[in-house]
C-alpha positions in Angstrom: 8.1 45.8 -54.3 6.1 47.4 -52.1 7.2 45.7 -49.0 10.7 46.6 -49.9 10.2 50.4 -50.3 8.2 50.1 -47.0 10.9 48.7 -45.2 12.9 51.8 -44.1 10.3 53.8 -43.3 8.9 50.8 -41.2 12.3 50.8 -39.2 12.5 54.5 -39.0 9.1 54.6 -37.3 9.8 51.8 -35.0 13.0 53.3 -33.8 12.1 57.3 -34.1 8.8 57.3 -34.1 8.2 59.0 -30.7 9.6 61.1 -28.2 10.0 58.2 -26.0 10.8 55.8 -28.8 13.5 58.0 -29.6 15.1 58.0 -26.5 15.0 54.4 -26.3 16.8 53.7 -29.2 19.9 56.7 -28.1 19.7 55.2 -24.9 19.9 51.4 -26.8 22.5 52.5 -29.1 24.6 54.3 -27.0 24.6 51.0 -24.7 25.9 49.0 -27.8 28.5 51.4 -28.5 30.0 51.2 -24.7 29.6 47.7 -24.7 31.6 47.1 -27.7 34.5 49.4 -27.0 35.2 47.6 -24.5 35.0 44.1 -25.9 37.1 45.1 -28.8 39.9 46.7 -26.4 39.6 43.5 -24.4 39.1 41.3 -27.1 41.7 42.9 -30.0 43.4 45.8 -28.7 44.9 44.5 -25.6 45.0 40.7 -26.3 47.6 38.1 -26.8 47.6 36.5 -29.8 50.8 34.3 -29.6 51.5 31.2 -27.6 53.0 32.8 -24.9 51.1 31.7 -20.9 53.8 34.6 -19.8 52.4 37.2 -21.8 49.2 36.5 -21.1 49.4 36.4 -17.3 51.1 40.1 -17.5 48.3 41.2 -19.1 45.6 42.5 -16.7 42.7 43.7 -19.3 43.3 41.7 -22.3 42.2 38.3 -24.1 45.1 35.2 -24.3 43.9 33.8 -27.8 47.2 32.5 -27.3 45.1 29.5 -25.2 43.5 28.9 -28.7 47.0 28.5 -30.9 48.0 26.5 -28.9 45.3 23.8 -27.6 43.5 23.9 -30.7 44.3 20.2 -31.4 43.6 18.5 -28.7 40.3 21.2 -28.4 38.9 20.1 -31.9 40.0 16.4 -32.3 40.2 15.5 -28.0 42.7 12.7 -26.7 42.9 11.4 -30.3 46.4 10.2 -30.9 48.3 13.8 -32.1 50.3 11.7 -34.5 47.0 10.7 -36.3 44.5 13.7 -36.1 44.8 13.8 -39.7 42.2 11.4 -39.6 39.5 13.2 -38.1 40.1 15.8 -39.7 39.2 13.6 -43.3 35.9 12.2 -41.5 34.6 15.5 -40.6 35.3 16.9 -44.2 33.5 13.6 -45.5 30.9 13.1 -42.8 30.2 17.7 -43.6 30.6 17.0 -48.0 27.9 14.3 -48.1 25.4 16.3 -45.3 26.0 19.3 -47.6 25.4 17.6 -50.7 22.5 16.0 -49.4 21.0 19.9 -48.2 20.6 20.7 -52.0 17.7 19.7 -53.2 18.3 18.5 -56.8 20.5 15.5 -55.6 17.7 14.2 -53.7 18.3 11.2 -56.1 18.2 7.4 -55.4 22.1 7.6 -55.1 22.3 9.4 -52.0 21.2 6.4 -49.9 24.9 4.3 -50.8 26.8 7.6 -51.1 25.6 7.8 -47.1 26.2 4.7 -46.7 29.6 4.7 -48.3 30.5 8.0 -46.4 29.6 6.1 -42.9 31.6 3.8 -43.5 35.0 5.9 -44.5 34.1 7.9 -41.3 34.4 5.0 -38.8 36.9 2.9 -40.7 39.1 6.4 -40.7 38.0 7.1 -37.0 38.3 3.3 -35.8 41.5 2.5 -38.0 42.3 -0.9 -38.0 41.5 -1.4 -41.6 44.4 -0.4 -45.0 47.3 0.3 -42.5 45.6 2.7 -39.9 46.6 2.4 -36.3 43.6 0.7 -34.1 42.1 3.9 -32.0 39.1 2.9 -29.1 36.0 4.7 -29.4 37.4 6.3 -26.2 39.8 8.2 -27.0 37.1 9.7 -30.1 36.6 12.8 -28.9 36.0 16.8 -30.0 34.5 18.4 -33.3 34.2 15.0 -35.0 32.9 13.3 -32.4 29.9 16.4 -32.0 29.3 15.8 -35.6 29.0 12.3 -36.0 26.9 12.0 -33.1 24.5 14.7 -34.3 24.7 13.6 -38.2 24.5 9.8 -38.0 21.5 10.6 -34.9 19.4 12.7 -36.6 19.8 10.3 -40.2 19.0 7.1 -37.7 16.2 9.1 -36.4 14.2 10.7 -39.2 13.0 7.5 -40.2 11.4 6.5 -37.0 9.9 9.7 -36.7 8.4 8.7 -39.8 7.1 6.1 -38.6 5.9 7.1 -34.9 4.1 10.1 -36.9 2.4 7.9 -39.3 1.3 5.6 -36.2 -0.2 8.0 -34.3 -2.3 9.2 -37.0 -3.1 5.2 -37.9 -7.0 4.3 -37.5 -5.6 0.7 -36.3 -5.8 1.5 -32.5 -3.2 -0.6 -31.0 -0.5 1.3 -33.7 -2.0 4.7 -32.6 -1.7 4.1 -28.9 1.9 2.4 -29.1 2.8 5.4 -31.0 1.7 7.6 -28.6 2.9 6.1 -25.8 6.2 6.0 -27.1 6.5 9.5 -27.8 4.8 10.6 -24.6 7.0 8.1 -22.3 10.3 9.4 -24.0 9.5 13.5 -24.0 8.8 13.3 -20.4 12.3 12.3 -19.2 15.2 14.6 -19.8 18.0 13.9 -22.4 20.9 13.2 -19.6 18.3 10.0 -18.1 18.1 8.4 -21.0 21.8 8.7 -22.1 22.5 7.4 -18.4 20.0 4.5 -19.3 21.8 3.8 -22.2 25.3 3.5 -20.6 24.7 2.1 -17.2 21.8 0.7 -17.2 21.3 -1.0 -20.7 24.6 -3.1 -19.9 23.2 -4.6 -16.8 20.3 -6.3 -18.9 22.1 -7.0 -21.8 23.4 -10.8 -22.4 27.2 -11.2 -21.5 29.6 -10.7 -24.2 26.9 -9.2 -26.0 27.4 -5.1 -24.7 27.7 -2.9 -27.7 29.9 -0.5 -27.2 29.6 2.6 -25.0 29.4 5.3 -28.6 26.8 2.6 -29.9 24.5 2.9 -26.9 24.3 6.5 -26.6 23.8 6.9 -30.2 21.0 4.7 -29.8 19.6 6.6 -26.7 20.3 10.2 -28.9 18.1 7.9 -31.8 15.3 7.2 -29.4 15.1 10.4 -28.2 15.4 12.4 -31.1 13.0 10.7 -32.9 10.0 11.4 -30.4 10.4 15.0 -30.7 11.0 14.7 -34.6 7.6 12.7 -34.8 5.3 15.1 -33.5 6.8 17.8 -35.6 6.1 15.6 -38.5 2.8 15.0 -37.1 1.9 18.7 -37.2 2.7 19.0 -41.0 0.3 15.5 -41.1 -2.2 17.3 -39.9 -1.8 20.6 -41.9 -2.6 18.9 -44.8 -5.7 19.0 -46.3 -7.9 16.1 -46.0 -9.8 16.7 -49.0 -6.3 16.3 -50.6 -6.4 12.7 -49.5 -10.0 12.0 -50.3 -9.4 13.2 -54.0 -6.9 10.9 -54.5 -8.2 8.0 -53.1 -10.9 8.9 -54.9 -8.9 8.3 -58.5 -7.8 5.6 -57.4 -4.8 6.1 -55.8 -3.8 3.2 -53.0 -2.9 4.7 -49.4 0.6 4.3 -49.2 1.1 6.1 -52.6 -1.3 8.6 -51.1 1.1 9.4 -48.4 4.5 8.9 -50.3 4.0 11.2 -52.9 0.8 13.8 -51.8 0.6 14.2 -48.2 4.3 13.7 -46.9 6.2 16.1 -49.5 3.2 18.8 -48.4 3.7 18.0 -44.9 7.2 17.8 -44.8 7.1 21.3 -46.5 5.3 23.3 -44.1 7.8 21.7 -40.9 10.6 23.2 -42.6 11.9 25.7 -39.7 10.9 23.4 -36.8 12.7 20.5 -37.9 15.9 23.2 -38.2 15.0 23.7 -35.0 15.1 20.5 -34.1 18.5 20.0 -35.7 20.3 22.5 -34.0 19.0 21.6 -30.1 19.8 18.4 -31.3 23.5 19.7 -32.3 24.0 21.4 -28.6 22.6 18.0 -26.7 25.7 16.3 -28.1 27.5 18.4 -25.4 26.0 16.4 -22.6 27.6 12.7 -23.6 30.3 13.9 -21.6 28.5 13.2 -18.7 28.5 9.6 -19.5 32.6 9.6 -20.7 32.4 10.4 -24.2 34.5 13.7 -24.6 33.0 15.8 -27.7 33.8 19.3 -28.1 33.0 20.8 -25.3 34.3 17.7 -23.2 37.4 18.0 -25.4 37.6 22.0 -23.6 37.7 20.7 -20.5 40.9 17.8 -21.2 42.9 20.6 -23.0 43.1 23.0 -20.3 42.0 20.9 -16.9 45.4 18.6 -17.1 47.1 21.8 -17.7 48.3 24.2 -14.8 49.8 26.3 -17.1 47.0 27.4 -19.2 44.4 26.7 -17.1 43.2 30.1 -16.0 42.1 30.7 -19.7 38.9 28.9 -19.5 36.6 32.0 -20.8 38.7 32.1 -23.9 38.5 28.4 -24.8 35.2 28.4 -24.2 34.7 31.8 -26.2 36.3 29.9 -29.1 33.9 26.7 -28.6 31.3 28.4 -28.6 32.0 30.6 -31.5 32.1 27.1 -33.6 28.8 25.9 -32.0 27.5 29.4 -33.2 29.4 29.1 -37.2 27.2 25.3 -37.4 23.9 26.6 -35.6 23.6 30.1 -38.0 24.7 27.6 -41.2 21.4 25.6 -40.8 19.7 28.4 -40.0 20.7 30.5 -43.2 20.0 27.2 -44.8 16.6 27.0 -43.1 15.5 30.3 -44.9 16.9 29.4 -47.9 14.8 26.1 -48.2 12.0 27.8 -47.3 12.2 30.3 -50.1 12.9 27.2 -52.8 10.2 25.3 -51.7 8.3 27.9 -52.2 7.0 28.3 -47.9 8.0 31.6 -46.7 6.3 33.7 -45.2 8.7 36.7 -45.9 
């Protein structure tokens, strides 16, 4: 309670506490207020909200969010067939339900393993057709929000488990696990993102057995899973290591074998205490998606570029599509983050 009845008068000190703080925050305030008048006249008052390229061009101070009613298909779901978006659309709902239901933490039951497993699989058999009537569609022509949140959902699941694993490995007192580990993390977080997904798509085919290549989607994911999981491991690592040694000792001490030890004393601690850089981790790992396009994979903000870049007509819009890109990137990114602070509060670990 205390902290709470302190609160205003913390924030009236900070912002009025002095002469010179004083005029800081008019001069700050007064800055917001002219800065906003003038994106709400620009964005709101004089915009174009309808369909119409015309309107928009005879509009000298004013948004078109007309760009956005009318290439918000082929923005969201990319050079999927129009006739057939219906189908993303489904796989995103069922790729977002099971992430969702798996955030909560009383359904952290056995049954969420083949409800995953069952969800992957509606998700490519809906994106991939070819299976109960549904038309045959190339990985591609996959493209836009589902494509962003496959890669970043089915990556960071893929991932999670090696980082497990690299973490564990690098604290092991068998030498040659510790120094593989370690090598492996070190050799992958010094090269950047866009190498390794070139690696993966140019490279990778050239040593791979003919007839063999996986497909182009299977080896970036793979790269996004190798990389991911580097970062993820030493992350884990520093909740490892926050953990009390004694805590270990004790157990071991009563008997308790090491893996046990780990599974069900040091991990869940660890694990704990990682909480907001792992959401961290998440959500850069949510933006990298961005760059597959680089290798021909058109996510969302790949999917931007198609809509308007083949299209004379309402191509000059570009700030407003990406305006309305990144306004989803920033609706996904401040969801895990308002989930971040709420796990922490459940789990008993914030600091607030």
């Amino acid at each position: 309670m205390r902290n709470v009845a302190q609160g205003p008068i913390a924030w009236r000190s900070e912002l009025w506490g002095s002469p010179l703080r004083a005029l800081a925050t008019v001069l700050l305030l007064g800055l917001l207020a002219w800065a906003g008048f003038h994106a709400f006249e620009w964005g709101v008052v004089h915009a174009v909200f309808r369909p119409d390229a015309d309107a928009c061009r005879a509009v000298q101070h004013g948004a078109c969010w007309g760009v956005v009613a009318e290439k918000w298909r082929p923005m969201l779901f990319g050079r999927f067939p129009y006739e057939e978006q219906w189908r993303p659309a489904v796989a995103v709902v069922v790729l977002s339900a099971v992430t969702v239901l798996s955030a909560w933490p009383r359904s952290w039951r056995w049954w969420l393993a083949p409800l995953w497993g069952v969800a992957l699989l509606l998700f490519v058999g809906l994106m991939h057709g070819g299976v109960a009537g549904l038309s045959p569609v190339p990985t591609s022509r996959w493209g836009g929000l589902p494509l962003t949140i496959g890669l970043a959902v089915v990556g960071l699941a893929l991932a999670f488990p090696l980082a497990l694993l690299l973490a564990m490995g690098r604290r092991s007192e068998w030498p040659v696990v510790r120094t593989l580990s370690a090598s492996y993390i070190e050799l992958v977080r010094g090269v950047p993102l866009i190498s390794v997904l070139f690696m993966a798509s140019f490279l990778l085919p050239l040593l791979w057995p003919a007839g063999w290549q996986p497909d182009v989607l299977v080896r970036v994911l793979m790269g996004l899973t190798l990389f991911v999981a580097a970062y993820l491991a030493e992350i884990i690592r520093g909740g490892l290591q926050a953990v009390p040694r004694g805590q270990t000792e004790v157990a071991m001490a009563l008997g308790f074998g090491r893996w046990p030890v780990q599974r069900d004393i040091v991990l869940p601690q660890a694990l704990r205490l990682v909480v907001p850089a792992l959401t961290n981790s998440v959500v850069g790992t949510l933006k990298d998606t961005s760059l597959v396009t680089v290798v021909g994979l058109f996510e969302l903000t790949g999917a931007l570029g198609l809509a308007l870049g083949g299209d004379p007509v309402w191509r000059p819009f570009y700030l407003e599509g990406y305006l309305f890109v990144a306004a989803v990137y920033w609706l996904l990114c401040f969801g895990l983050s308002r989930y971040s602070v709420w796990l922490e509060r459940r789990l008993g670990t914030s600091s607030a």
